[in-house]
């Protein structure tokens, strides 16, 4: 990634909006919609990637199709000051944690967890709680997504080994 500051204009915003709506949209289609040639769109996308504005392209997948049928957010409370670096090491050891961030407020971190079922979620929670610096956790189960097209409603990881085949 290049750290130089690049100009970012309204055409760049339109290109990014189009790619966020559908990353498979062709440069030709984007160009036709915003009044640029496909070559000009490609040059702009390449620049946006080189400067780190666009960090990648991904597919959004229905989590239940991958075996992830249970979803929760877990607040993590630590003993003393657990550095974010240490928290990051812990969450990387749990493939069921699909997002993790440090937060303000009472909790030290917030984890987004996906699991096959409630029993699997409970097992993941117990593994998280075995970390010596974790004092307590508070979990909130997701019942439904009110914005089903949001990134949080999709999944970027396959289900863990042993998940039921949903075909």
mmCIF file of C-alpha atoms in Angstrom:
data_model
loop_
_atom_site.group_PDB
_atom_site.id
_atom_site.type_symbol
_atom_site.label_atom_id
_atom_site.label_comp_id
_atom_site.label_asym_id
_atom_site.label_seq_id
_atom_site.Cartn_x
_atom_site.Cartn_y
_atom_site.Cartn_z
ATOM 1 C CA UNK A 1 0.000 0.000 0.000
ATOM 2 C CA UNK A 2 1.270 3.431 -0.895
ATOM 3 C CA UNK A 3 1.034 6.026 1.856
ATOM 4 C CA UNK A 4 0.955 9.085 -0.408
ATOM 5 C CA UNK A 5 -2.195 11.156 -0.340
ATOM 6 C CA UNK A 6 -4.112 10.887 -3.578
ATOM 7 C CA UNK A 7 -6.753 13.202 -4.937
ATOM 8 C CA UNK A 8 -10.214 11.853 -4.272
ATOM 9 C CA UNK A 9 -13.061 13.378 -6.248
ATOM 10 C CA UNK A 10 -16.736 12.826 -7.015
ATOM 11 C CA UNK A 11 -15.962 10.370 -9.848
ATOM 12 C CA UNK A 12 -13.900 8.282 -7.410
ATOM 13 C CA UNK A 13 -16.861 8.284 -5.000
ATOM 14 C CA UNK A 14 -19.185 7.113 -7.789
ATOM 15 C CA UNK A 15 -16.768 4.326 -8.757
ATOM 16 C CA UNK A 16 -16.473 3.187 -5.133
ATOM 17 C CA UNK A 17 -20.254 3.312 -4.681
ATOM 18 C CA UNK A 18 -20.728 1.140 -7.778
ATOM 19 C CA UNK A 19 -18.113 -1.382 -6.632
ATOM 20 C CA UNK A 20 -19.550 -1.537 -3.120
ATOM 21 C CA UNK A 21 -22.979 -2.278 -4.563
ATOM 22 C CA UNK A 22 -21.563 -4.995 -6.811
ATOM 23 C CA UNK A 23 -17.819 -5.659 -6.972
ATOM 24 C CA UNK A 24 -18.353 -7.616 -10.204
ATOM 25 C CA UNK A 25 -19.601 -4.561 -12.087
ATOM 26 C CA UNK A 26 -17.394 -4.143 -15.141
ATOM 27 C CA UNK A 27 -15.292 -1.054 -15.701
ATOM 28 C CA UNK A 28 -17.280 -0.568 -18.909
ATOM 29 C CA UNK A 29 -20.604 -0.557 -16.997
ATOM 30 C CA UNK A 30 -19.254 1.838 -14.365
ATOM 31 C CA UNK A 31 -17.805 4.111 -17.030
ATOM 32 C CA UNK A 32 -21.095 4.242 -18.934
ATOM 33 C CA UNK A 33 -22.936 5.174 -15.745
ATOM 34 C CA UNK A 34 -20.565 7.989 -14.727
ATOM 35 C CA UNK A 35 -19.336 9.281 -18.089
ATOM 36 C CA UNK A 36 -15.835 7.791 -18.278
ATOM 37 C CA UNK A 37 -14.164 5.259 -20.540
ATOM 38 C CA UNK A 38 -13.524 1.801 -19.101
ATOM 39 C CA UNK A 39 -9.775 2.545 -19.326
ATOM 40 C CA UNK A 40 -10.195 5.690 -17.229
ATOM 41 C CA UNK A 41 -12.236 3.750 -14.662
ATOM 42 C CA UNK A 42 -9.537 1.047 -14.499
ATOM 43 C CA UNK A 43 -6.813 3.677 -13.961
ATOM 44 C CA UNK A 44 -8.825 5.208 -11.127
ATOM 45 C CA UNK A 45 -9.530 1.812 -9.522
ATOM 46 C CA UNK A 46 -5.832 0.927 -9.756
ATOM 47 C CA UNK A 47 -4.933 4.246 -8.088
ATOM 48 C CA UNK A 48 -7.559 3.720 -5.378
ATOM 49 C CA UNK A 49 -6.100 0.265 -4.702
ATOM 50 C CA UNK A 50 -2.496 1.531 -4.732
ATOM 51 C CA UNK A 51 -3.315 4.257 -2.198
ATOM 52 C CA UNK A 52 -5.243 1.897 0.087
ATOM 53 C CA UNK A 53 -8.684 3.402 -0.430
ATOM 54 C CA UNK A 54 -9.906 0.120 -1.939
ATOM 55 C CA UNK A 55 -8.511 -2.694 0.175
ATOM 56 C CA UNK A 56 -9.995 -5.675 -1.658
ATOM 57 C CA UNK A 57 -12.960 -7.278 -3.327
ATOM 58 C CA UNK A 58 -15.105 -9.920 -1.689
ATOM 59 C CA UNK A 59 -18.226 -12.006 -2.000
ATOM 60 C CA UNK A 60 -21.041 -11.756 0.527
ATOM 61 C CA UNK A 61 -22.447 -15.143 1.426
ATOM 62 C CA UNK A 62 -25.570 -16.132 3.326
ATOM 63 C CA UNK A 63 -24.118 -17.421 6.623
ATOM 64 C CA UNK A 64 -26.631 -20.261 7.025
ATOM 65 C CA UNK A 65 -25.548 -21.638 3.641
ATOM 66 C CA UNK A 66 -22.105 -22.166 5.184
ATOM 67 C CA UNK A 67 -23.414 -23.759 8.354
ATOM 68 C CA UNK A 68 -23.316 -20.615 10.518
ATOM 69 C CA UNK A 69 -26.832 -20.638 12.018
ATOM 70 C CA UNK A 70 -26.153 -18.882 15.331
ATOM 71 C CA UNK A 71 -24.789 -15.382 15.703
ATOM 72 C CA UNK A 72 -23.930 -13.263 18.723
ATOM 73 C CA UNK A 73 -22.056 -10.221 19.891
ATOM 74 C CA UNK A 74 -19.872 -10.739 22.943
ATOM 75 C CA UNK A 75 -18.664 -7.949 25.201
ATOM 76 C CA UNK A 76 -15.303 -8.845 26.733
ATOM 77 C CA UNK A 77 -14.187 -7.414 30.075
ATOM 78 C CA UNK A 78 -10.515 -7.815 30.982
ATOM 79 C CA UNK A 79 -8.564 -7.815 34.230
ATOM 80 C CA UNK A 80 -6.410 -4.708 34.252
ATOM 81 C CA UNK A 81 -5.365 -3.216 30.953
ATOM 82 C CA UNK A 82 -5.223 -5.875 28.263
ATOM 83 C CA UNK A 83 -3.373 -4.402 25.292
ATOM 84 C CA UNK A 84 -5.205 -4.548 21.950
ATOM 85 C CA UNK A 85 -2.273 -6.544 20.541
ATOM 86 C CA UNK A 86 -2.919 -9.334 23.090
ATOM 87 C CA UNK A 87 -6.669 -9.289 22.392
ATOM 88 C CA UNK A 88 -5.933 -9.560 18.663
ATOM 89 C CA UNK A 89 -3.784 -12.654 19.286
ATOM 90 C CA UNK A 90 -6.632 -14.296 21.189
ATOM 91 C CA UNK A 91 -9.322 -13.639 18.601
ATOM 92 C CA UNK A 92 -7.148 -14.967 15.781
ATOM 93 C CA UNK A 93 -7.201 -18.340 17.552
ATOM 94 C CA UNK A 94 -10.988 -18.594 17.212
ATOM 95 C CA UNK A 95 -12.205 -18.971 13.609
ATOM 96 C CA UNK A 96 -15.764 -18.391 14.803
ATOM 97 C CA UNK A 97 -14.929 -14.764 15.634
ATOM 98 C CA UNK A 98 -15.676 -12.906 12.413
ATOM 99 C CA UNK A 99 -14.986 -9.383 13.711
ATOM 100 C CA UNK A 100 -13.402 -7.926 16.816
ATOM 101 C CA UNK A 101 -12.747 -4.426 17.995
ATOM 102 C CA UNK A 102 -11.740 -2.511 21.082
ATOM 103 C CA UNK A 103 -14.506 -0.208 22.283
ATOM 104 C CA UNK A 104 -15.271 2.633 24.642
ATOM 105 C CA UNK A 105 -17.544 2.158 27.623
ATOM 106 C CA UNK A 106 -17.466 -0.592 30.199
ATOM 107 C CA UNK A 107 -16.314 -3.425 27.943
ATOM 108 C CA UNK A 108 -12.764 -3.662 26.636
ATOM 109 C CA UNK A 109 -13.682 -5.376 23.370
ATOM 110 C CA UNK A 110 -16.646 -6.454 21.271
ATOM 111 C CA UNK A 111 -16.598 -9.719 19.336
ATOM 112 C CA UNK A 112 -18.894 -10.821 16.519
ATOM 113 C CA UNK A 113 -19.244 -14.589 16.748
ATOM 114 C CA UNK A 114 -20.853 -17.050 14.332
ATOM 115 C CA UNK A 115 -21.421 -20.683 15.238
ATOM 116 C CA UNK A 116 -23.241 -23.760 13.944
ATOM 117 C CA UNK A 117 -25.754 -23.734 16.790
ATOM 118 C CA UNK A 118 -26.186 -22.632 20.404
ATOM 119 C CA UNK A 119 -24.127 -25.550 21.728
ATOM 120 C CA UNK A 120 -21.233 -24.635 19.430
ATOM 121 C CA UNK A 121 -21.553 -20.973 20.500
ATOM 122 C CA UNK A 122 -21.384 -22.033 24.151
ATOM 123 C CA UNK A 123 -18.209 -24.017 23.436
ATOM 124 C CA UNK A 124 -16.650 -20.990 21.695
ATOM 125 C CA UNK A 125 -17.607 -18.772 24.618
ATOM 126 C CA UNK A 126 -15.990 -21.187 27.074
ATOM 127 C CA UNK A 127 -12.776 -21.213 25.003
ATOM 128 C CA UNK A 128 -12.714 -17.406 25.029
ATOM 129 C CA UNK A 129 -13.281 -17.350 28.791
ATOM 130 C CA UNK A 130 -10.262 -19.591 29.437
ATOM 131 C CA UNK A 131 -7.924 -16.715 28.624
ATOM 132 C CA UNK A 132 -6.375 -15.721 31.962
ATOM 133 C CA UNK A 133 -6.905 -11.975 31.512
ATOM 134 C CA UNK A 134 -10.608 -12.195 30.616
ATOM 135 C CA UNK A 135 -12.699 -11.357 33.688
ATOM 136 C CA UNK A 136 -16.182 -11.769 32.218
ATOM 137 C CA UNK A 137 -18.214 -11.748 29.030
ATOM 138 C CA UNK A 138 -21.726 -10.595 28.213
ATOM 139 C CA UNK A 139 -23.378 -12.096 25.142
ATOM 140 C CA UNK A 140 -26.241 -10.870 23.006
ATOM 141 C CA UNK A 141 -27.727 -13.321 20.495
ATOM 142 C CA UNK A 142 -28.808 -11.981 17.102
ATOM 143 C CA UNK A 143 -32.396 -12.860 16.242
ATOM 144 C CA UNK A 144 -32.662 -11.227 12.810
ATOM 145 C CA UNK A 145 -30.978 -8.633 10.616
ATOM 146 C CA UNK A 146 -33.071 -5.544 10.060
ATOM 147 C CA UNK A 147 -30.833 -4.531 7.146
ATOM 148 C CA UNK A 148 -30.290 -7.887 5.392
ATOM 149 C CA UNK A 149 -28.002 -6.419 2.713
ATOM 150 C CA UNK A 150 -25.540 -5.053 5.280
ATOM 151 C CA UNK A 151 -22.055 -6.592 5.459
ATOM 152 C CA UNK A 152 -22.836 -7.840 8.982
ATOM 153 C CA UNK A 153 -25.612 -10.019 7.559
ATOM 154 C CA UNK A 154 -23.127 -11.815 5.286
ATOM 155 C CA UNK A 155 -20.177 -14.056 6.009
ATOM 156 C CA UNK A 156 -16.607 -13.961 4.799
ATOM 157 C CA UNK A 157 -15.463 -17.274 6.238
ATOM 158 C CA UNK A 158 -16.495 -20.866 5.637
ATOM 159 C CA UNK A 159 -18.149 -22.835 8.400
ATOM 160 C CA UNK A 160 -15.866 -24.741 10.753
ATOM 161 C CA UNK A 161 -15.096 -28.394 10.145
ATOM 162 C CA UNK A 162 -17.987 -30.642 11.052
ATOM 163 C CA UNK A 163 -20.685 -28.093 10.251
ATOM 164 C CA UNK A 164 -23.754 -29.744 8.787
ATOM 165 C CA UNK A 165 -23.999 -29.965 5.002
ATOM 166 C CA UNK A 166 -26.900 -27.729 4.024
ATOM 167 C CA UNK A 167 -27.270 -28.885 0.413
#
